[in-house]
Each structure stands twice: as structure tokens, then as C-alpha cells.
Amino acid sequence: MNIISTKDFSPENLGYFFDKTTEMRRLDNGTLDERRELASRHLGRQMYSLFYEPSTRTRSSFGLAAAKLGIGKDQTENAREFSSAAKGEALEDTIQMFNNYHIDALVIRHPETGAAARAAAVAADHMAIINAGDGKGEHPTQALLDSYTIYEHFGRLNDLSVTIGGDLRQGRTARSLARLLALYPGNDVTFVSTPSFRIADDIKQELTQAGTSFRESDNVHDSVRQADVVYWTRLQKERFDPGESMQDEEFVIDQNVLDVMNQKAIIMHPLPRVGEITTDVDRDPRALYFRQAGNGLYARMALLDYLMVQKSSLHTS
Ligand code: CP
């Protein structure tokens, strides 16, 4: 199994991943014997992280998740500069070469939308491809930890009012979360951004087909008032067209926004934040973004454990 898109998830396998994520947190926070048992669970398996774009959370949490499960790991952390991509090697050639290193999973982050799918198309069956973010496309494991965080707090993923704000045109985490919310009935999504940074039509079409109600707005205060979940994202300036800019002063979660938010709402952010949530918000009990990032470790442990168990049950060496 590869994890290329949020489309690889279903309410059924998400239910399994959520239970497993909770179990991974419990065991990792348990006794030394429990941690040692975890660390011997997948001895002999190997994972490689191939990152053509910067990352703090995704790369480190996959690496730690592997280590905590006994999976051997290695990585290229700046593959755009320090791999043979800099000499012009095609992604497909790199992946076919990794096929012959006989690893069990390859975690890839790449600036081009569709790169993970291209990798999966040439990957050997024994090597699971995990999309760790492909350009403006998707970030499915982020959606996994985001949805787990919502589920952990509310005990459900249906009948929620979710406001997703910021740079929605370029933000792959917003796209993946919207897709995942459409798997559950009764959700109501508000996309809030300036007109030129709106979510793309493909996501709006998918929500319509799924029967998920949504609207678009450029008014932050109006959009957060009724929300159960306020999911904020940064401006992805590294993806701007030359000469492009956006006035983002109005797209900041600060005390004024907190004042109009529902007391039972939660505030999420995939991180990194670069000013779009002021640091005083961190003290508000509704701010869950650091817990959310921590959940990324356990969600990725759950995912790697599932993929390795699946390989063993299929007798795939
Ligand atoms: N949320 C996220 O993908 O963070 P990194 O870019 O640090 O991995």
C-alpha cells in the first residue's frame, strides 16, 4: 500500500489508525519495557526519507517514528541540492534505483504536485511510497494527524463546523484536510482567504459531490464565530509567482479574533507559523497546534506499523 493522497484513507482505515495512534502514545509514554517492546517490533525493516523541500516536523517525526518502532532509517534532507537531482537525474530513475536497495518504505517530499504519484508508478511492490507533501498537491499524513487531533478532542469527525483559513491556493494541508472532512457526513466548511488565495476548484467540486456544505469568505471574524475548529495556515511565500504579494495583516489570529471565537472551539495549524497566529494565543486553552504536532509522531508510528504489519502478512520481504 502507498499513501499518496487523502483518497487512500477511508472512515474504516482512519478508525483503525486513530486507535493505533492512541495506543502508540500510550506505549511510548509507558514503561521502559513497553518502549523496548515497541523498538523491537519491526527490526530488520528499513525506511528512507527523501526530502527535496525543507521540513522540521514531517521529516523528524517520521525518523523518530521509525526509530521507536525498530525500523532502520536513513535520509537525504536536502535532496534538491545534495542528491543527483542537482545533476539532472529524473525522479523516476532515483526511485528505480531505490527499488534495488530493497527498503520497505520511502518517504518523499517534493516541490512538484504529483511527484509522489510519479514515484509510486515506478516503485517496486516491496517499497511503500509515502507522500510527505508534493508541491501544492497534498500532504496526506498531515491530514491523518490533523483529523486525529480533531477526533481526539471532539470524539467524532462528523457534524463539525470547520473554518480553514490563510493561503488556500497553495496550502496542501488545507486541501488534504478538506478532502478528509468530506468523508464524514454533516460537516460544514468555511474557507477564508483573500480572493486570489482561494481553494482550488477541484476541492470545491469534491466537496459538492460528497454533499459537504461549504462557503468562501474573506472576513476572518465572521468566519470563526461559529466554528468548532479554526484551522489556520501560513502564506507559502516560497511558492509565490515572481513579483506576487499578499496583504496578510487581516489574516492573523490574535486576541481580537479569540474574543469572537466559540469558547469550545479549537485552533489548529500545521506549522510552521510565521506571524499568522500571535504568540500570546499559545496560552489560550483552545490553542492545540503544538499538541497537534506531537500527534504527528504517533500518527506516523501508527501508519508505519500498519504498513510493516501489512507487508509481513502479505509475506512481502
Ligand atoms: N506541517 C509540516 O509539514 O511541517 P514541516 O514542513 O516542518 O514538515
CSV table of C-alpha atoms and ligand atoms in Angstrom, one decimal:
chain,number,residue,atom,x,y,z
A,1,MET,CA,0.0,0.0,0.0
A,2,ASN,CA,1.2,3.5,-0.8
A,3,ILE,CA,0.0,6.7,0.9
A,4,ILE,CA,-0.2,9.3,-1.9
A,5,SER,CA,-3.3,11.2,-1.3
A,6,THR,CA,-6.1,11.6,1.3
A,7,LYS,CA,-8.0,9.4,-1.1
A,8,ASP,CA,-6.0,6.5,0.3
A,9,PHE,CA,-8.0,7.0,3.6
A,10,SER,CA,-11.5,5.9,4.4
A,11,PRO,CA,-13.6,6.1,7.6
A,12,GLU,CA,-12.8,2.4,8.2
A,13,ASN,CA,-9.0,2.6,7.9
A,14,LEU,CA,-9.0,6.0,9.7
A,15,GLY,CA,-10.8,4.4,12.7
A,16,TYR,CA,-8.0,1.8,12.8
A,17,PHE,CA,-5.3,4.5,12.6
A,18,PHE,CA,-6.9,6.6,15.3
A,19,ASP,CA,-7.0,3.6,17.7
A,20,LYS,CA,-3.4,2.7,16.8
A,21,THR,CA,-2.3,6.3,17.3
A,22,THR,CA,-3.7,6.4,20.8
A,23,GLU,CA,-2.0,3.0,21.5
A,24,MET,CA,1.3,4.3,20.2
A,25,ARG,CA,1.2,7.3,22.5
A,26,ARG,CA,0.3,5.1,25.5
A,27,LEU,CA,3.2,2.6,24.8
A,28,ASP,CA,5.7,5.4,24.1
A,29,ASN,CA,4.8,7.1,27.3
A,30,GLY,CA,4.7,3.7,29.2
A,31,THR,CA,7.4,1.7,30.9
A,32,LEU,CA,10.9,1.1,29.6
A,33,ASP,CA,9.9,-2.5,28.9
A,34,GLU,CA,7.0,-1.2,26.7
A,35,ARG,CA,9.3,1.1,24.8
A,36,ARG,CA,11.8,-1.7,24.3
A,37,GLU,CA,9.0,-4.0,23.0
A,38,LEU,CA,8.0,-1.3,20.6
A,39,ALA,CA,11.6,-0.8,19.5
A,40,SER,CA,11.9,-4.5,18.6
A,41,ARG,CA,8.6,-4.6,16.7
A,42,HIS,CA,9.9,-4.1,13.2
A,43,LEU,CA,13.6,-4.9,13.4
A,44,GLY,CA,15.1,-5.6,10.0
A,45,ARG,CA,12.7,-3.2,8.2
A,46,GLN,CA,14.1,-0.1,6.6
A,47,MET,CA,12.8,3.4,5.7
A,48,TYR,CA,14.4,6.1,3.7
A,49,SER,CA,13.4,9.8,3.7
A,50,LEU,CA,14.0,11.7,0.5
A,51,PHE,CA,13.2,15.3,1.1
A,52,TYR,CA,13.6,17.8,-1.8
A,53,GLU,CA,12.0,20.6,0.3
A,54,PRO,CA,12.7,21.8,3.9
A,55,SER,CA,10.8,20.2,6.8
A,56,THR,CA,11.1,20.2,10.5
A,57,ARG,CA,8.0,18.2,11.7
A,58,THR,CA,7.4,15.7,8.9
A,59,ARG,CA,11.0,14.5,8.5
A,60,SER,CA,11.8,14.4,12.2
A,61,SER,CA,8.6,12.7,13.2
A,62,PHE,CA,8.9,10.0,10.5
A,63,GLY,CA,12.5,9.5,11.6
A,64,LEU,CA,11.6,9.2,15.2
A,65,ALA,CA,8.6,7.1,14.5
A,66,ALA,CA,10.8,4.6,12.6
A,67,ALA,CA,13.4,4.6,15.4
A,68,LYS,CA,10.8,4.0,18.1
A,69,LEU,CA,9.4,1.0,16.1
A,70,GLY,CA,12.8,-0.5,15.4
A,71,ILE,CA,12.8,0.4,11.7
A,72,GLY,CA,16.2,1.2,10.4
A,73,LYS,CA,16.3,4.7,8.7
A,74,ASP,CA,18.4,6.9,6.6
A,75,GLN,CA,17.7,10.2,4.8
A,76,THR,CA,18.6,12.9,2.4
A,77,GLU,CA,17.4,16.1,3.9
A,78,ASN,CA,18.1,18.5,1.1
A,79,ALA,CA,17.8,16.3,-2.0
A,80,ARG,CA,17.3,19.2,-4.3
A,81,GLU,CA,20.9,20.3,-3.6
A,82,PHE,CA,22.7,17.2,-2.2
A,83,SER,CA,21.2,14.4,-4.4
A,84,SER,CA,21.9,13.8,-8.0
A,85,ALA,CA,18.7,15.7,-8.8
A,86,ALA,CA,21.2,18.7,-8.8
A,87,LYS,CA,22.9,17.0,-11.8
A,88,GLY,CA,19.6,16.5,-13.6
A,89,GLU,CA,18.7,13.0,-12.5
A,90,ALA,CA,15.0,12.2,-13.1
A,91,LEU,CA,12.9,11.3,-10.1
A,92,GLU,CA,11.8,8.1,-11.8
A,93,ASP,CA,15.5,7.0,-12.1
A,94,THR,CA,16.1,7.8,-8.4
A,95,ILE,CA,13.1,5.7,-7.4
A,96,GLN,CA,14.0,2.7,-9.6
A,97,MET,CA,17.5,2.8,-8.1
A,98,PHE,CA,16.0,2.7,-4.6
A,99,ASN,CA,13.9,-0.3,-5.7
A,100,ASN,CA,17.2,-2.2,-5.8
A,101,TYR,CA,18.3,-1.1,-2.3
A,102,HIS,CA,15.4,-3.3,-1.0
A,103,ILE,CA,14.0,-0.9,1.5
A,104,ASP,CA,10.5,-1.2,2.9
A,105,ALA,CA,9.3,2.4,2.8
A,106,LEU,CA,10.3,5.6,1.1
A,107,VAL,CA,9.0,8.9,2.4
A,108,ILE,CA,9.2,11.6,-0.2
A,109,ARG,CA,8.6,15.4,-0.1
A,110,HIS,CA,8.9,17.2,-3.4
A,111,PRO,CA,8.1,20.6,-4.8
A,112,GLU,CA,6.1,19.3,-7.7
A,113,THR,CA,2.5,18.4,-7.5
A,114,GLY,CA,2.1,14.7,-8.4
A,115,ALA,CA,5.7,13.8,-7.7
A,116,ALA,CA,4.7,11.1,-5.1
A,117,ALA,CA,2.3,9.5,-7.6
A,118,ARG,CA,5.1,9.5,-10.2
A,119,ALA,CA,7.4,7.8,-7.6
A,120,ALA,CA,4.7,5.2,-6.8
A,121,ALA,CA,4.2,4.5,-10.5
A,122,VAL,CA,7.8,3.1,-10.8
A,123,ALA,CA,8.3,1.9,-7.2
A,124,ALA,CA,8.7,-1.9,-6.6
A,125,ASP,CA,5.8,-3.6,-4.7
A,126,HIS,CA,8.1,-4.2,-1.7
A,127,MET,CA,8.6,-0.4,-1.2
A,128,ALA,CA,5.7,1.6,0.2
A,129,ILE,CA,5.8,5.2,-1.1
A,130,ILE,CA,4.6,7.8,1.5
A,131,ASN,CA,3.8,11.3,0.3
A,132,ALA,CA,5.2,13.8,2.8
A,133,GLY,CA,4.0,16.7,0.7
A,134,ASP,CA,4.0,17.3,-3.1
A,135,GLY,CA,4.1,20.9,-4.1
A,136,LYS,CA,0.6,22.5,-3.9
A,137,GLY,CA,-0.9,19.0,-4.1
A,138,GLU,CA,-1.4,17.0,-0.9
A,139,HIS,CA,0.0,16.2,2.5
A,140,PRO,CA,-2.0,13.1,3.5
A,141,THR,CA,-0.1,12.2,6.6
A,142,GLN,CA,-0.7,15.8,7.8
A,143,ALA,CA,-4.4,15.2,7.2
A,144,LEU,CA,-4.1,12.0,9.2
A,145,LEU,CA,-2.7,13.8,12.3
A,146,ASP,CA,-5.0,16.7,11.8
A,147,SER,CA,-8.1,14.5,11.7
A,148,TYR,CA,-6.8,12.5,14.7
A,149,THR,CA,-6.4,15.8,16.7
A,150,ILE,CA,-10.0,16.8,15.9
A,151,TYR,CA,-11.2,13.3,16.7
A,152,GLU,CA,-9.2,13.2,20.0
A,153,HIS,CA,-10.8,16.5,21.1
A,154,PHE,CA,-14.4,16.1,19.9
A,155,GLY,CA,-14.7,12.3,19.7
A,156,ARG,CA,-16.1,12.5,16.2
A,157,LEU,CA,-15.3,13.7,12.7
A,158,ASN,CA,-18.8,14.4,11.6
A,159,ASP,CA,-21.2,17.3,12.1
A,160,LEU,CA,-18.5,19.8,12.7
A,161,SER,CA,-18.2,23.4,11.6
A,162,VAL,CA,-14.6,23.9,10.4
A,163,THR,CA,-13.1,27.1,9.2
A,164,ILE,CA,-9.9,26.7,7.1
A,165,GLY,CA,-8.0,30.0,6.6
A,166,GLY,CA,-4.9,31.5,5.1
A,167,ASP,CA,-3.2,30.6,1.8
A,168,LEU,CA,-5.6,28.1,0.5
A,169,ARG,CA,-4.4,28.3,-3.1
A,170,GLN,CA,-1.0,26.9,-2.3
A,171,GLY,CA,-1.6,25.2,1.0
A,172,ARG,CA,-1.5,21.4,0.6
A,173,THR,CA,-2.5,20.7,4.2
A,174,ALA,CA,-5.8,22.7,3.7
A,175,ARG,CA,-6.6,20.7,0.6
A,176,SER,CA,-5.9,17.4,2.3
A,177,LEU,CA,-7.9,18.2,5.4
A,178,ALA,CA,-10.9,19.4,3.3
A,179,ARG,CA,-10.9,16.2,1.4
A,180,LEU,CA,-10.8,14.2,4.5
A,181,LEU,CA,-13.6,16.1,6.1
A,182,ALA,CA,-15.7,15.3,3.1
A,183,LEU,CA,-15.5,11.6,4.0
A,184,TYR,CA,-17.8,12.2,7.0
A,185,PRO,CA,-21.4,13.4,7.0
A,186,GLY,CA,-22.7,16.7,8.3
A,187,ASN,CA,-19.5,18.8,8.2
A,188,ASP,CA,-19.8,22.4,7.2
A,189,VAL,CA,-16.6,24.0,5.9
A,190,THR,CA,-15.8,27.8,5.6
A,191,PHE,CA,-12.8,28.7,3.5
A,192,VAL,CA,-11.4,32.1,4.5
A,193,SER,CA,-8.8,33.9,2.4
A,194,THR,CA,-8.3,36.8,0.1
A,195,PRO,CA,-9.9,36.2,-3.3
A,196,SER,CA,-6.6,35.4,-5.1
A,197,PHE,CA,-5.7,32.8,-2.5
A,198,ARG,CA,-8.9,30.7,-2.6
A,199,ILE,CA,-9.0,27.0,-2.5
A,200,ALA,CA,-8.9,25.4,-6.0
A,201,ASP,CA,-11.9,24.2,-7.9
A,202,ASP,CA,-11.1,20.5,-7.7
A,203,ILE,CA,-11.6,20.5,-3.9
A,204,LYS,CA,-14.8,22.5,-4.2
A,205,GLN,CA,-16.1,20.0,-6.7
A,206,GLU,CA,-15.2,17.1,-4.5
A,207,LEU,CA,-17.0,18.7,-1.5
A,208,THR,CA,-20.1,19.3,-3.7
A,209,GLN,CA,-20.0,15.7,-4.9
A,210,ALA,CA,-19.7,14.4,-1.3
A,211,GLY,CA,-22.6,16.6,-0.2
A,212,THR,CA,-20.4,18.6,2.2
A,213,SER,CA,-21.6,22.2,2.6
A,214,PHE,CA,-19.0,24.9,2.2
A,215,ARG,CA,-18.7,28.6,1.6
A,216,GLU,CA,-15.9,31.1,0.9
A,217,SER,CA,-15.3,34.3,2.7
A,218,ASP,CA,-12.6,37.0,3.2
A,219,ASN,CA,-13.9,38.0,6.6
A,220,VAL,CA,-11.9,36.4,9.5
A,221,HIS,CA,-14.1,37.5,12.4
A,222,ASP,CA,-17.4,36.4,10.7
A,223,SER,CA,-15.8,33.0,9.7
A,224,VAL,CA,-14.5,31.9,13.1
A,225,ARG,CA,-17.6,32.9,15.2
A,226,GLN,CA,-19.5,29.7,14.9
A,227,ALA,CA,-16.6,27.3,14.2
A,228,ASP,CA,-15.8,24.2,16.2
A,229,VAL,CA,-12.4,24.0,14.5
A,230,VAL,CA,-10.3,27.0,13.3
A,231,TYR,CA,-7.5,25.6,11.1
A,232,TRP,CA,-5.1,28.3,10.1
A,233,THR,CA,-2.2,28.2,7.6
A,234,ARG,CA,0.7,30.4,6.7
A,235,LEU,CA,1.3,32.3,3.4
A,236,GLN,CA,3.5,30.0,1.3
A,237,LYS,CA,5.7,32.8,0.0
A,238,GLU,CA,8.2,30.2,-1.4
A,239,ARG,CA,5.5,29.3,-3.9
A,240,PHE,CA,4.6,32.8,-5.0
A,241,ASP,CA,4.9,33.8,-8.6
A,242,PRO,CA,7.7,36.4,-9.2
A,243,GLY,CA,6.5,39.8,-8.0
A,244,GLU,CA,3.4,38.4,-6.3
A,245,SER,CA,2.5,39.5,-2.8
A,246,MET,CA,-0.5,39.3,-0.4
A,247,GLN,CA,-1.7,41.7,2.3
A,248,ASP,CA,-1.9,39.3,5.2
A,249,GLU,CA,-2.4,41.7,8.1
A,250,GLU,CA,-6.1,40.9,8.3
A,251,PHE,CA,-5.4,37.1,8.3
A,252,VAL,CA,-3.9,36.9,11.8
A,253,ILE,CA,-5.4,35.0,14.7
A,254,ASP,CA,-4.8,37.3,17.7
A,255,GLN,CA,-6.7,38.3,20.9
A,256,ASN,CA,-9.3,40.2,18.9
A,257,VAL,CA,-10.2,37.0,17.0
A,258,LEU,CA,-10.1,34.9,20.1
A,259,ASP,CA,-12.6,37.2,21.6
A,260,VAL,CA,-15.2,36.4,19.0
A,261,MET,CA,-14.5,32.6,18.8
A,262,ASN,CA,-16.6,30.0,20.4
A,263,GLN,CA,-15.3,29.1,23.9
A,264,LYS,CA,-15.4,25.3,22.9
A,265,ALA,CA,-13.6,25.8,19.6
A,266,ILE,CA,-10.1,24.6,18.9
A,267,ILE,CA,-7.3,26.4,17.0
A,268,MET,CA,-5.1,24.3,14.8
A,269,HIS,CA,-2.2,25.0,12.5
A,270,PRO,CA,0.1,22.5,10.6
A,271,LEU,CA,3.1,24.7,11.5
A,272,PRO,CA,5.5,26.4,10.9
A,273,ARG,CA,3.7,29.6,11.8
A,274,VAL,CA,5.3,32.8,10.7
A,275,GLY,CA,3.2,35.5,12.4
A,276,GLU,CA,-0.4,34.5,11.4
A,277,ILE,CA,-1.1,33.3,14.9
A,278,THR,CA,0.3,35.7,17.5
A,279,THR,CA,2.4,34.0,20.3
A,280,ASP,CA,0.0,35.2,23.0
A,281,VAL,CA,-2.6,32.9,21.6
A,282,ASP,CA,-0.4,29.9,22.7
A,283,ARG,CA,-1.6,30.5,26.3
A,284,ASP,CA,-5.3,30.1,25.3
A,285,PRO,CA,-6.6,26.6,26.1
A,286,ARG,CA,-8.2,26.5,22.7
A,287,ALA,CA,-4.7,26.5,21.0
A,288,LEU,CA,-3.9,22.9,20.1
A,289,TYR,CA,-1.3,23.3,17.4
A,290,PHE,CA,1.7,22.0,19.5
A,291,ARG,CA,-0.4,19.0,20.7
A,292,GLN,CA,-1.3,18.6,17.0
A,293,ALA,CA,2.4,18.5,16.0
A,294,GLY,CA,3.1,15.9,18.8
A,295,ASN,CA,0.2,13.8,17.5
A,296,GLY,CA,2.2,13.7,14.2
A,297,LEU,CA,4.7,11.4,15.8
A,298,TYR,CA,2.1,8.9,17.0
A,299,ALA,CA,0.0,9.0,13.8
A,300,ARG,CA,3.2,8.3,11.8
A,301,MET,CA,4.1,5.5,14.1
A,302,ALA,CA,0.6,4.0,13.6
A,303,LEU,CA,0.9,4.4,9.8
A,304,LEU,CA,4.4,2.8,9.6
A,305,ASP,CA,3.3,0.0,12.0
A,306,TYR,CA,0.3,-0.7,9.7
A,307,LEU,CA,2.4,-0.7,6.6
A,308,MET,CA,5.0,-3.1,8.1
A,309,VAL,CA,2.4,-5.4,9.5
A,310,GLN,CA,0.7,-5.5,6.2
A,311,LYS,CA,3.9,-6.4,4.4
A,312,SER,CA,4.5,-9.2,6.9
A,313,SER,CA,1.0,-10.6,6.5
A,314,LEU,CA,1.4,-10.5,2.7
A,315,HIS,CA,4.8,-12.3,3.1
A,316,THR,CA,6.4,-9.5,1.2
A,317,SER,CA,10.1,-9.4,2.1
B,1,CP,N1,3.4,20.6,8.9
B,1,CP,C1,4.6,20.3,8.2
B,1,CP,O1,4.5,19.7,7.2
B,1,CP,O2,5.7,20.8,8.8
B,1,CP,P1,7.1,20.6,8.2
B,1,CP,O3,7.2,21.4,6.9
B,1,CP,O4,8.1,21.2,9.2
B,1,CP,O5,7.4,19.2,7.9
